[in-house]
Amino acid sequence: MDNLPRYAVFGNPVAHSKSPQIHRQFALQENVAIQYDRILAEPDTFAQVIRRFFDDGGQGANITVPFKTEAYQWVDELSPRAEVAGAVNTVIPLGNGRFRGDNTDGVGLVNDIVQACGVAVRNRRILILGAGGAVRGVVPELLAQHPAGITIANRTEAKALDLAVRFGIQALPLNQLPEDYFDIIINGTSGSLNGALPDVSAKVFGKCLLAYDMVYGAAAAGFLSFARESGAQQTADGLGMLVAQAACSYQLWRGFKPDIVPVIRYMKEAEVL
Ligand code: ATR
């Protein structure tokens, strides 16, 4: 077992992470054996712990909350999308003790929406709720799909305006969103984690093809049932995004592109069990 290629996810907490299960499915698709661990770090030991992992032969790392900014600072070079996001969720060793940081969250979201949910982003009117780090990381990938437009709305309006200026998109106050207008509505607030719904009128969902919550499982349920009751035709939680961002990381490390659709299905079934 000692010679298997080793990967890991670093976070705090990390015990709940589904990444080992997901990457095991990718390895089965590639028909190889890998080791993928969860590694708990503390804010003052993150740099030390990740360095030791790579010194011991680690071949790639995922970074989750709360270390994405630390990882951004720790790596030696950044992909353009990690640079824009200001956050790193994937570390790739370059040899000679140097490391590249990438961010696959945005492309994960887009791949889930397009490939797994079957909803095109091109020419769609998109509303994003929230203006934190998670949203900043996904806007560039959504823009790259040429939507008709992206509107961003946030409890703290100044933060939505900042992102709007940064990316050349529109910001509106939550209570001034047009009704029966948006095709895709994405909840990128962390409010769901505390059971809080963004303060949006039900009529905003009147023409909604897809309502999407970037968190998964029980935390997404409140927003997604509100969206369905308000008229959203289809809803999805962030489990597919989690699988899709992992697939991009796997491809960056190993050059093998996993098929996300069967793995999302597998993870959904595993969640129910
Ligand atoms: P993340 O990295 O997960 O995006 P973040 O940068 O702290 O975390 O951003 C959290 C986002 O969720 C913000 O847009 C925040 O709104 P504010 O900018 O007004 O703080 C939003 N959020 C968190 N709790 C919320 C709640 N109860 N209702 C509405 N929005 C909430």
PDB file of C-alpha atoms and ligand atoms in Angstrom:
ATOM      1  CA  MET A   1       0.000   0.000   0.000  1.00  0.00           C
ATOM      2  CA  ASP A   2       2.929   2.293   0.705  1.00  0.00           C
ATOM      3  CA  ASN A   3       3.704   3.041  -2.902  1.00  0.00           C
ATOM      4  CA  LEU A   4       0.279   4.226  -3.996  1.00  0.00           C
ATOM      5  CA  PRO A   5       0.115   7.778  -5.362  1.00  0.00           C
ATOM      6  CA  ARG A   6      -1.004   9.919  -2.415  1.00  0.00           C
ATOM      7  CA  TYR A   7      -3.438  12.812  -2.416  1.00  0.00           C
ATOM      8  CA  ALA A   8      -5.247  14.593   0.413  1.00  0.00           C
ATOM      9  CA  VAL A   9      -7.724  17.296   1.332  1.00  0.00           C
ATOM     10  CA  PHE A  10      -6.660  19.846   3.950  1.00  0.00           C
ATOM     11  CA  GLY A  11      -9.297  21.586   6.037  1.00  0.00           C
ATOM     12  CA  ASN A  12     -10.679  22.308   9.488  1.00  0.00           C
ATOM     13  CA  PRO A  13     -13.021  20.637  10.146  1.00  0.00           C
ATOM     14  CA  VAL A  14     -12.290  17.955   7.560  1.00  0.00           C
ATOM     15  CA  ALA A  15     -13.714  14.723   8.995  1.00  0.00           C
ATOM     16  CA  HIS A  16     -16.989  15.277   7.090  1.00  0.00           C
ATOM     17  CA  SER A  17     -15.285  15.746   3.715  1.00  0.00           C
ATOM     18  CA  LYS A  18     -16.633  13.601   0.889  1.00  0.00           C
ATOM     19  CA  SER A  19     -13.529  14.095  -1.237  1.00  0.00           C
ATOM     20  CA  PRO A  20     -11.961  10.679  -0.432  1.00  0.00           C
ATOM     21  CA  GLN A  21     -15.121   8.877  -1.615  1.00  0.00           C
ATOM     22  CA  ILE A  22     -15.321  10.991  -4.763  1.00  0.00           C
ATOM     23  CA  HIS A  23     -11.677  10.510  -5.720  1.00  0.00           C
ATOM     24  CA  ARG A  24     -11.972   6.765  -5.087  1.00  0.00           C
ATOM     25  CA  GLN A  25     -14.694   6.693  -7.758  1.00  0.00           C
ATOM     26  CA  PHE A  26     -12.473   8.600 -10.188  1.00  0.00           C
ATOM     27  CA  ALA A  27      -9.610   6.154  -9.556  1.00  0.00           C
ATOM     28  CA  LEU A  28     -11.981   3.255 -10.271  1.00  0.00           C
ATOM     29  CA  GLN A  29     -12.870   4.897 -13.599  1.00  0.00           C
ATOM     30  CA  GLU A  30      -9.165   5.274 -14.419  1.00  0.00           C
ATOM     31  CA  ASN A  31      -8.576   1.716 -13.210  1.00  0.00           C
ATOM     32  CA  VAL A  32      -5.772   2.660 -10.826  1.00  0.00           C
ATOM     33  CA  ALA A  33      -5.306   2.520  -7.052  1.00  0.00           C
ATOM     34  CA  ILE A  34      -4.649   5.764  -5.181  1.00  0.00           C
ATOM     35  CA  GLN A  35      -4.598   6.837  -1.553  1.00  0.00           C
ATOM     36  CA  TYR A  36      -6.634   9.925  -0.667  1.00  0.00           C
ATOM     37  CA  ASP A  37      -6.657  11.152   2.950  1.00  0.00           C
ATOM     38  CA  ARG A  38      -8.307  13.872   5.001  1.00  0.00           C
ATOM     39  CA  ILE A  39      -5.734  15.987   6.828  1.00  0.00           C
ATOM     40  CA  LEU A  40      -6.764  18.264   9.677  1.00  0.00           C
ATOM     41  CA  ALA A  41      -4.640  21.406   9.974  1.00  0.00           C
ATOM     42  CA  GLU A  42      -4.717  24.407  12.295  1.00  0.00           C
ATOM     43  CA  PRO A  43      -4.364  27.995  11.057  1.00  0.00           C
ATOM     44  CA  ASP A  44      -0.864  28.286  12.493  1.00  0.00           C
ATOM     45  CA  THR A  45       0.305  24.898  11.205  1.00  0.00           C
ATOM     46  CA  PHE A  46      -1.221  24.763   7.713  1.00  0.00           C
ATOM     47  CA  ALA A  47       2.011  25.665   5.876  1.00  0.00           C
ATOM     48  CA  GLN A  48       4.034  23.166   7.897  1.00  0.00           C
ATOM     49  CA  VAL A  49       1.507  20.345   7.500  1.00  0.00           C
ATOM     50  CA  ILE A  50       1.119  20.715   3.735  1.00  0.00           C
ATOM     51  CA  ARG A  51       4.902  21.009   3.249  1.00  0.00           C
ATOM     52  CA  ARG A  52       5.414  17.782   5.200  1.00  0.00           C
ATOM     53  CA  PHE A  53       2.762  16.010   3.085  1.00  0.00           C
ATOM     54  CA  PHE A  54       4.606  16.889  -0.120  1.00  0.00           C
ATOM     55  CA  ASP A  55       8.051  16.160   1.399  1.00  0.00           C
ATOM     56  CA  ASP A  56       6.704  12.684   2.171  1.00  0.00           C
ATOM     57  CA  GLY A  57       5.774  12.131  -1.478  1.00  0.00           C
ATOM     58  CA  GLY A  58       2.250  13.584  -1.754  1.00  0.00           C
ATOM     59  CA  GLN A  59       1.257  14.128  -5.395  1.00  0.00           C
ATOM     60  CA  GLY A  60      -1.590  16.600  -5.091  1.00  0.00           C
ATOM     61  CA  ALA A  61      -3.745  18.392  -2.540  1.00  0.00           C
ATOM     62  CA  ASN A  62      -7.231  19.811  -2.289  1.00  0.00           C
ATOM     63  CA  ILE A  63      -7.784  22.715   0.047  1.00  0.00           C
ATOM     64  CA  THR A  64     -11.075  23.405   1.754  1.00  0.00           C
ATOM     65  CA  VAL A  65     -12.429  25.848   4.323  1.00  0.00           C
ATOM     66  CA  PRO A  66     -10.765  27.742   5.979  1.00  0.00           C
ATOM     67  CA  PHE A  67      -7.413  27.390   4.182  1.00  0.00           C
ATOM     68  CA  LYS A  68      -8.115  28.484   0.599  1.00  0.00           C
ATOM     69  CA  THR A  69      -6.604  31.931   1.196  1.00  0.00           C
ATOM     70  CA  GLU A  70      -3.617  30.513   3.099  1.00  0.00           C
ATOM     71  CA  ALA A  71      -3.007  28.119   0.196  1.00  0.00           C
ATOM     72  CA  TYR A  72      -3.221  31.066  -2.223  1.00  0.00           C
ATOM     73  CA  GLN A  73      -0.405  32.715  -0.285  1.00  0.00           C
ATOM     74  CA  TRP A  74       1.610  29.500   0.179  1.00  0.00           C
ATOM     75  CA  VAL A  75       1.997  28.380  -3.443  1.00  0.00           C
ATOM     76  CA  ASP A  76       4.814  29.611  -5.718  1.00  0.00           C
ATOM     77  CA  GLU A  77       2.649  30.290  -8.770  1.00  0.00           C
ATOM     78  CA  LEU A  78      -1.043  30.718  -9.509  1.00  0.00           C
ATOM     79  CA  SER A  79      -3.336  29.855 -12.396  1.00  0.00           C
ATOM     80  CA  PRO A  80      -5.126  32.940 -13.763  1.00  0.00           C
ATOM     81  CA  ARG A  81      -8.457  31.728 -12.345  1.00  0.00           C
ATOM     82  CA  ALA A  82      -6.963  31.191  -8.867  1.00  0.00           C
ATOM     83  CA  GLU A  83      -5.478  34.675  -9.112  1.00  0.00           C
ATOM     84  CA  VAL A  84      -8.913  36.157  -9.879  1.00  0.00           C
ATOM     85  CA  ALA A  85     -10.630  34.099  -7.176  1.00  0.00           C
ATOM     86  CA  GLY A  86      -8.015  35.040  -4.581  1.00  0.00           C
ATOM     87  CA  ALA A  87      -8.297  31.443  -3.388  1.00  0.00           C
ATOM     88  CA  VAL A  88      -6.695  28.066  -4.115  1.00  0.00           C
ATOM     89  CA  ASN A  89      -8.537  24.745  -3.836  1.00  0.00           C
ATOM     90  CA  THR A  90      -6.018  22.595  -5.749  1.00  0.00           C
ATOM     91  CA  VAL A  91      -2.254  22.362  -5.273  1.00  0.00           C
ATOM     92  CA  ILE A  92      -0.102  20.736  -7.952  1.00  0.00           C
ATOM     93  CA  PRO A  93       3.557  19.930  -7.212  1.00  0.00           C
ATOM     94  CA  LEU A  94       5.864  21.190  -9.984  1.00  0.00           C
ATOM     95  CA  GLY A  95       9.068  19.489  -8.755  1.00  0.00           C
ATOM     96  CA  ASN A  96      12.108  21.246  -7.261  1.00  0.00           C
ATOM     97  CA  GLY A  97       9.993  22.019  -4.191  1.00  0.00           C
ATOM     98  CA  ARG A  98       7.753  24.408  -6.123  1.00  0.00           C
ATOM     99  CA  PHE A  99       3.948  24.384  -6.187  1.00  0.00           C
ATOM    100  CA  ARG A 100       1.182  25.719  -8.421  1.00  0.00           C
ATOM    101  CA  GLY A 101      -2.188  26.779  -7.031  1.00  0.00           C
ATOM    102  CA  ASP A 102      -5.364  26.470  -9.067  1.00  0.00           C
ATOM    103  CA  ASN A 103      -9.059  26.987  -8.385  1.00  0.00           C
ATOM    104  CA  THR A 104     -11.529  24.537  -9.918  1.00  0.00           C
ATOM    105  CA  ASP A 105     -14.652  25.692  -8.030  1.00  0.00           C
ATOM    106  CA  GLY A 106     -15.955  27.881 -10.853  1.00  0.00           C
ATOM    107  CA  VAL A 107     -15.467  25.340 -13.597  1.00  0.00           C
ATOM    108  CA  GLY A 108     -16.981  22.745 -11.248  1.00  0.00           C
ATOM    109  CA  LEU A 109     -20.145  24.813 -10.916  1.00  0.00           C
ATOM    110  CA  VAL A 110     -20.400  25.385 -14.672  1.00  0.00           C
ATOM    111  CA  ASN A 111     -19.750  21.711 -15.504  1.00  0.00           C
ATOM    112  CA  ASP A 112     -22.414  20.617 -13.030  1.00  0.00           C
ATOM    113  CA  ILE A 113     -24.993  23.057 -14.402  1.00  0.00           C
ATOM    114  CA  VAL A 114     -24.269  22.238 -18.043  1.00  0.00           C
ATOM    115  CA  GLN A 115     -23.332  18.536 -17.996  1.00  0.00           C
ATOM    116  CA  ALA A 116     -25.210  17.101 -15.020  1.00  0.00           C
ATOM    117  CA  CYS A 117     -28.236  19.448 -14.742  1.00  0.00           C
ATOM    118  CA  GLY A 118     -28.428  19.743 -18.540  1.00  0.00           C
ATOM    119  CA  VAL A 119     -29.032  23.517 -18.484  1.00  0.00           C
ATOM    120  CA  ALA A 120     -27.074  25.711 -20.902  1.00  0.00           C
ATOM    121  CA  VAL A 121     -25.578  28.902 -19.476  1.00  0.00           C
ATOM    122  CA  ARG A 122     -25.173  30.598 -22.847  1.00  0.00           C
ATOM    123  CA  ASN A 123     -27.681  33.434 -23.391  1.00  0.00           C
ATOM    124  CA  ARG A 124     -29.297  32.844 -20.000  1.00  0.00           C
ATOM    125  CA  ARG A 125     -30.127  35.556 -17.474  1.00  0.00           C
ATOM    126  CA  ILE A 126     -28.315  34.637 -14.291  1.00  0.00           C
ATOM    127  CA  LEU A 127     -28.916  35.879 -10.754  1.00  0.00           C
ATOM    128  CA  ILE A 128     -26.308  35.215  -8.078  1.00  0.00           C
ATOM    129  CA  LEU A 129     -27.225  35.737  -4.425  1.00  0.00           C
ATOM    130  CA  GLY A 130     -24.248  36.516  -2.195  1.00  0.00           C
ATOM    131  CA  ALA A 131     -20.969  38.308  -2.778  1.00  0.00           C
ATOM    132  CA  GLY A 132     -18.394  36.468  -0.689  1.00  0.00           C
ATOM    133  CA  GLY A 133     -15.330  34.452  -1.618  1.00  0.00           C
ATOM    134  CA  ALA A 134     -17.343  31.542  -3.013  1.00  0.00           C
ATOM    135  CA  VAL A 135     -19.168  33.824  -5.459  1.00  0.00           C
ATOM    136  CA  ARG A 136     -16.028  35.681  -6.529  1.00  0.00           C
ATOM    137  CA  GLY A 137     -14.506  32.349  -7.595  1.00  0.00           C
ATOM    138  CA  VAL A 138     -17.389  31.313  -9.858  1.00  0.00           C
ATOM    139  CA  VAL A 139     -18.290  34.552 -11.691  1.00  0.00           C
ATOM    140  CA  PRO A 140     -15.414  34.413 -14.242  1.00  0.00           C
ATOM    141  CA  GLU A 141     -16.276  30.846 -15.321  1.00  0.00           C
ATOM    142  CA  LEU A 142     -19.961  31.746 -15.683  1.00  0.00           C
ATOM    143  CA  LEU A 143     -19.019  34.807 -17.766  1.00  0.00           C
ATOM    144  CA  ALA A 144     -16.841  32.613 -19.982  1.00  0.00           C
ATOM    145  CA  GLN A 145     -20.020  30.737 -21.018  1.00  0.00           C
ATOM    146  CA  HIS A 146     -21.480  33.950 -22.513  1.00  0.00           C
ATOM    147  CA  PRO A 147     -24.679  34.309 -20.502  1.00  0.00           C
ATOM    148  CA  ALA A 148     -27.099  37.079 -21.544  1.00  0.00           C
ATOM    149  CA  GLY A 149     -26.167  38.784 -18.272  1.00  0.00           C
ATOM    150  CA  ILE A 150     -25.233  38.233 -14.645  1.00  0.00           C
ATOM    151  CA  THR A 151     -26.894  40.143 -11.801  1.00  0.00           C
ATOM    152  CA  ILE A 152     -25.517  39.946  -8.311  1.00  0.00           C
ATOM    153  CA  ALA A 153     -27.475  40.764  -5.135  1.00  0.00           C
ATOM    154  CA  ASN A 154     -26.229  40.649  -1.580  1.00  0.00           C
ATOM    155  CA  ARG A 155     -27.403  41.535   1.919  1.00  0.00           C
ATOM    156  CA  THR A 156     -24.483  43.969   2.153  1.00  0.00           C
ATOM    157  CA  GLU A 157     -24.991  45.887  -1.085  1.00  0.00           C
ATOM    158  CA  ALA A 158     -21.528  47.437  -1.157  1.00  0.00           C
ATOM    159  CA  LYS A 159     -19.966  43.990  -1.566  1.00  0.00           C
ATOM    160  CA  ALA A 160     -22.226  43.189  -4.529  1.00  0.00           C
ATOM    161  CA  LEU A 161     -21.268  46.519  -6.099  1.00  0.00           C
ATOM    162  CA  ASP A 162     -17.561  45.787  -5.623  1.00  0.00           C
ATOM    163  CA  LEU A 163     -17.877  42.475  -7.462  1.00  0.00           C
ATOM    164  CA  ALA A 164     -20.053  44.049 -10.160  1.00  0.00           C
ATOM    165  CA  VAL A 165     -17.412  46.683 -10.887  1.00  0.00           C
ATOM    166  CA  ARG A 166     -14.631  44.118 -10.765  1.00  0.00           C
ATOM    167  CA  PHE A 167     -16.311  41.794 -13.291  1.00  0.00           C
ATOM    168  CA  GLY A 168     -18.382  44.226 -15.357  1.00  0.00           C
ATOM    169  CA  ILE A 169     -21.722  42.746 -14.280  1.00  0.00           C
ATOM    170  CA  GLN A 170     -24.861  44.233 -12.713  1.00  0.00           C
ATOM    171  CA  ALA A 171     -25.559  44.658  -8.981  1.00  0.00           C
ATOM    172  CA  LEU A 172     -29.068  45.227  -7.603  1.00  0.00           C
ATOM    173  CA  PRO A 173     -30.495  45.448  -4.085  1.00  0.00           C
ATOM    174  CA  LEU A 174     -32.233  42.216  -2.999  1.00  0.00           C
ATOM    175  CA  ASN A 175     -35.608  43.994  -2.853  1.00  0.00           C
ATOM    176  CA  GLN A 176     -35.321  45.498  -6.334  1.00  0.00           C
ATOM    177  CA  LEU A 177     -34.803  42.332  -8.365  1.00  0.00           C
ATOM    178  CA  PRO A 178     -37.021  42.030 -11.461  1.00  0.00           C
ATOM    179  CA  GLU A 179     -39.841  39.471 -11.316  1.00  0.00           C
ATOM    180  CA  ASP A 180     -40.303  36.657 -13.862  1.00  0.00           C
ATOM    181  CA  TYR A 181     -36.949  37.457 -15.429  1.00  0.00           C
ATOM    182  CA  PHE A 182     -34.058  35.198 -14.380  1.00  0.00           C
ATOM    183  CA  ASP A 183     -33.414  31.788 -15.981  1.00  0.00           C
ATOM    184  CA  ILE A 184     -30.792  30.536 -13.521  1.00  0.00           C
ATOM    185  CA  ILE A 185     -30.701  31.580  -9.845  1.00  0.00           C
ATOM    186  CA  ILE A 186     -27.661  30.589  -7.796  1.00  0.00           C
ATOM    187  CA  ASN A 187     -27.528  30.867  -4.016  1.00  0.00           C
ATOM    188  CA  GLY A 188     -23.908  31.525  -3.104  1.00  0.00           C
ATOM    189  CA  THR A 189     -24.565  32.868   0.394  1.00  0.00           C
ATOM    190  CA  SER A 190     -23.367  30.963   3.414  1.00  0.00           C
ATOM    191  CA  GLY A 191     -26.712  31.803   5.046  1.00  0.00           C
ATOM    192  CA  SER A 192     -28.072  28.324   4.225  1.00  0.00           C
ATOM    193  CA  LEU A 193     -25.557  26.877   6.645  1.00  0.00           C
ATOM    194  CA  ASN A 194     -27.439  28.662   9.466  1.00  0.00           C
ATOM    195  CA  GLY A 195     -30.879  28.017   7.985  1.00  0.00           C
ATOM    196  CA  ALA A 196     -31.198  31.637   6.748  1.00  0.00           C
ATOM    197  CA  LEU A 197     -32.777  32.321   3.354  1.00  0.00           C
ATOM    198  CA  PRO A 198     -31.770  35.324   1.243  1.00  0.00           C
ATOM    199  CA  ASP A 199     -34.524  37.928   1.479  1.00  0.00           C
ATOM    200  CA  VAL A 200     -35.881  37.603  -2.073  1.00  0.00           C
ATOM    201  CA  SER A 201     -39.459  37.790  -3.344  1.00  0.00           C
ATOM    202  CA  ALA A 202     -40.966  34.499  -4.546  1.00  0.00           C
ATOM    203  CA  LYS A 203     -41.834  36.229  -7.850  1.00  0.00           C
ATOM    204  CA  VAL A 204     -38.135  36.450  -8.721  1.00  0.00           C
ATOM    205  CA  PHE A 205     -38.348  32.680  -9.392  1.00  0.00           C
ATOM    206  CA  GLY A 206     -41.303  32.995 -11.793  1.00  0.00           C
ATOM    207  CA  LYS A 207     -39.314  32.139 -14.968  1.00  0.00           C
ATOM    208  CA  CYS A 208     -36.562  30.171 -13.291  1.00  0.00           C
ATOM    209  CA  LEU A 209     -35.364  27.062 -15.155  1.00  0.00           C
ATOM    210  CA  LEU A 210     -32.802  26.119 -12.533  1.00  0.00           C
ATOM    211  CA  ALA A 211     -32.355  27.179  -8.912  1.00  0.00           C
ATOM    212  CA  TYR A 212     -28.976  26.102  -7.593  1.00  0.00           C
ATOM    213  CA  ASP A 213     -27.517  26.170  -4.088  1.00  0.00           C
ATOM    214  CA  MET A 214     -23.741  26.018  -3.845  1.00  0.00           C
ATOM    215  CA  VAL A 215     -23.939  24.115  -0.560  1.00  0.00           C
ATOM    216  CA  TYR A 216     -25.250  20.559  -0.489  1.00  0.00           C
ATOM    217  CA  GLY A 217     -27.450  18.267   1.516  1.00  0.00           C
ATOM    218  CA  ALA A 218     -29.702  19.485   4.329  1.00  0.00           C
ATOM    219  CA  ALA A 219     -28.153  22.976   4.261  1.00  0.00           C
ATOM    220  CA  ALA A 220     -29.482  23.552   0.728  1.00  0.00           C
ATOM    221  CA  ALA A 221     -32.977  22.200   1.381  1.00  0.00           C
ATOM    222  CA  GLY A 222     -34.604  25.420   2.629  1.00  0.00           C
ATOM    223  CA  PHE A 223     -33.559  27.565  -0.336  1.00  0.00           C
ATOM    224  CA  LEU A 224     -34.330  24.867  -2.884  1.00  0.00           C
ATOM    225  CA  SER A 225     -37.819  24.138  -1.545  1.00  0.00           C
ATOM    226  CA  PHE A 226     -38.578  27.886  -1.454  1.00  0.00           C
ATOM    227  CA  ALA A 227     -37.394  28.069  -5.075  1.00  0.00           C
ATOM    228  CA  ARG A 228     -39.557  25.109  -6.131  1.00  0.00           C
ATOM    229  CA  GLU A 229     -42.631  26.472  -4.360  1.00  0.00           C
ATOM    230  CA  SER A 230     -41.996  29.816  -6.052  1.00  0.00           C
ATOM    231  CA  GLY A 231     -41.954  28.279  -9.534  1.00  0.00           C
ATOM    232  CA  ALA A 232     -38.408  27.082 -10.234  1.00  0.00           C
ATOM    233  CA  GLN A 233     -38.659  24.208 -12.713  1.00  0.00           C
ATOM    234  CA  GLN A 234     -35.528  22.390 -11.589  1.00  0.00           C
ATOM    235  CA  THR A 235     -33.358  22.572  -8.476  1.00  0.00           C
ATOM    236  CA  ALA A 236     -29.925  21.264  -7.600  1.00  0.00           C
ATOM    237  CA  ASP A 237     -27.670  21.406  -4.574  1.00  0.00           C
ATOM    238  CA  GLY A 238     -23.894  21.782  -4.653  1.00  0.00           C
ATOM    239  CA  LEU A 239     -23.067  18.074  -4.511  1.00  0.00           C
ATOM    240  CA  GLY A 240     -22.568  18.051  -8.271  1.00  0.00           C
ATOM    241  CA  MET A 241     -20.303  21.091  -8.018  1.00  0.00           C
ATOM    242  CA  LEU A 242     -18.283  19.275  -5.361  1.00  0.00           C
ATOM    243  CA  VAL A 243     -17.851  16.258  -7.637  1.00  0.00           C
ATOM    244  CA  ALA A 244     -17.114  18.421 -10.690  1.00  0.00           C
ATOM    245  CA  GLN A 245     -14.480  20.571  -8.974  1.00  0.00           C
ATOM    246  CA  ALA A 246     -12.863  17.361  -7.708  1.00  0.00           C
ATOM    247  CA  ALA A 247     -12.857  15.939 -11.244  1.00  0.00           C
ATOM    248  CA  CYS A 248     -10.962  18.995 -12.497  1.00  0.00           C
ATOM    249  CA  SER A 249      -8.414  18.614  -9.681  1.00  0.00           C
ATOM    250  CA  TYR A 250      -7.995  14.931 -10.515  1.00  0.00           C
ATOM    251  CA  GLN A 251      -7.383  15.783 -14.155  1.00  0.00           C
ATOM    252  CA  LEU A 252      -4.805  18.436 -13.203  1.00  0.00           C
ATOM    253  CA  TRP A 253      -2.887  15.877 -11.108  1.00  0.00           C
ATOM    254  CA  ARG A 254      -3.221  12.771 -13.254  1.00  0.00           C
ATOM    255  CA  GLY A 255      -4.165  13.876 -16.764  1.00  0.00           C
ATOM    256  CA  PHE A 256      -7.262  11.655 -16.648  1.00  0.00           C
ATOM    257  CA  LYS A 257     -10.657  13.291 -17.047  1.00  0.00           C
ATOM    258  CA  PRO A 258     -13.308  11.547 -14.936  1.00  0.00           C
ATOM    259  CA  ASP A 259     -16.935  11.359 -16.060  1.00  0.00           C
ATOM    260  CA  ILE A 260     -18.812  13.305 -13.369  1.00  0.00           C
ATOM    261  CA  VAL A 261     -22.348  12.110 -14.109  1.00  0.00           C
ATOM    262  CA  PRO A 262     -22.097   8.543 -12.707  1.00  0.00           C
ATOM    263  CA  VAL A 263     -20.136   9.807  -9.700  1.00  0.00           C
ATOM    264  CA  ILE A 264     -22.770  12.437  -8.863  1.00  0.00           C
ATOM    265  CA  ARG A 265     -25.400   9.698  -9.095  1.00  0.00           C
ATOM    266  CA  TYR A 266     -23.304   7.423  -6.878  1.00  0.00           C
ATOM    267  CA  MET A 267     -22.791  10.174  -4.264  1.00  0.00           C
ATOM    268  CA  LYS A 268     -26.494  11.005  -4.201  1.00  0.00           C
ATOM    269  CA  GLU A 269     -27.328   7.358  -3.598  1.00  0.00           C
ATOM    270  CA  ALA A 270     -24.607   7.149  -0.918  1.00  0.00           C
ATOM    271  CA  GLU A 271     -26.136  10.217   0.787  1.00  0.00           C
ATOM    272  CA  VAL A 272     -29.540   8.591   0.963  1.00  0.00           C
ATOM    273  CA  LEU A 273     -28.162   5.344   2.432  1.00  0.00           C
TER     274      LEU A 273
HETATM  275  P1  ATR B   1     -17.833  32.372   1.381  1.00  0.00           P
HETATM  276  O1  ATR B   1     -16.352  32.230   1.244  1.00  0.00           O
HETATM  277  O2  ATR B   1     -18.554  31.097   1.719  1.00  0.00           O
HETATM  278  O3  ATR B   1     -18.447  33.087   0.229  1.00  0.00           O
HETATM  279  P2  ATR B   1     -18.006  34.811   2.873  1.00  0.00           P
HETATM  280  O4  ATR B   1     -16.931  35.422   2.056  1.00  0.00           O
HETATM  281  O5  ATR B   1     -18.010  35.035   4.362  1.00  0.00           O
HETATM  282  O6  ATR B   1     -18.057  33.245   2.716  1.00  0.00           O
HETATM  283  O7  ATR B   1     -19.414  35.296   2.266  1.00  0.00           O
HETATM  284  C1  ATR B   1     -20.621  34.877   2.804  1.00  0.00           C
HETATM  285  C2  ATR B   1     -21.757  35.382   1.924  1.00  0.00           C
HETATM  286  O8  ATR B   1     -23.000  34.889   2.437  1.00  0.00           O
HETATM  287  C3  ATR B   1     -21.888  36.900   1.914  1.00  0.00           C
HETATM  288  O9  ATR B   1     -22.409  37.297   0.672  1.00  0.00           O
HETATM  289  C4  ATR B   1     -22.892  37.122   3.057  1.00  0.00           C
HETATM  290  O10 ATR B   1     -23.602  38.343   2.983  1.00  0.00           O
HETATM  291  P3  ATR B   1     -22.960  39.680   3.596  1.00  0.00           P
HETATM  292  O11 ATR B   1     -21.935  40.143   2.610  1.00  0.00           O
HETATM  293  O12 ATR B   1     -24.097  40.606   3.739  1.00  0.00           O
HETATM  294  O13 ATR B   1     -22.348  39.280   4.905  1.00  0.00           O
HETATM  295  C5  ATR B   1     -23.840  35.986   2.798  1.00  0.00           C
HETATM  296  N1  ATR B   1     -24.633  35.650   3.999  1.00  0.00           N
HETATM  297  C6  ATR B   1     -24.199  35.020   5.102  1.00  0.00           C
HETATM  298  N2  ATR B   1     -25.211  34.850   5.982  1.00  0.00           N
HETATM  299  C7  ATR B   1     -26.317  35.393   5.393  1.00  0.00           C
HETATM  300  C8  ATR B   1     -27.691  35.544   5.797  1.00  0.00           C
HETATM  301  N3  ATR B   1     -28.111  35.093   6.969  1.00  0.00           N
HETATM  302  N4  ATR B   1     -28.534  36.147   4.924  1.00  0.00           N
HETATM  303  C9  ATR B   1     -28.099  36.612   3.738  1.00  0.00           C
HETATM  304  N5  ATR B   1     -26.811  36.518   3.314  1.00  0.00           N
HETATM  305  C10 ATR B   1     -25.938  35.912   4.128  1.00  0.00           C
END
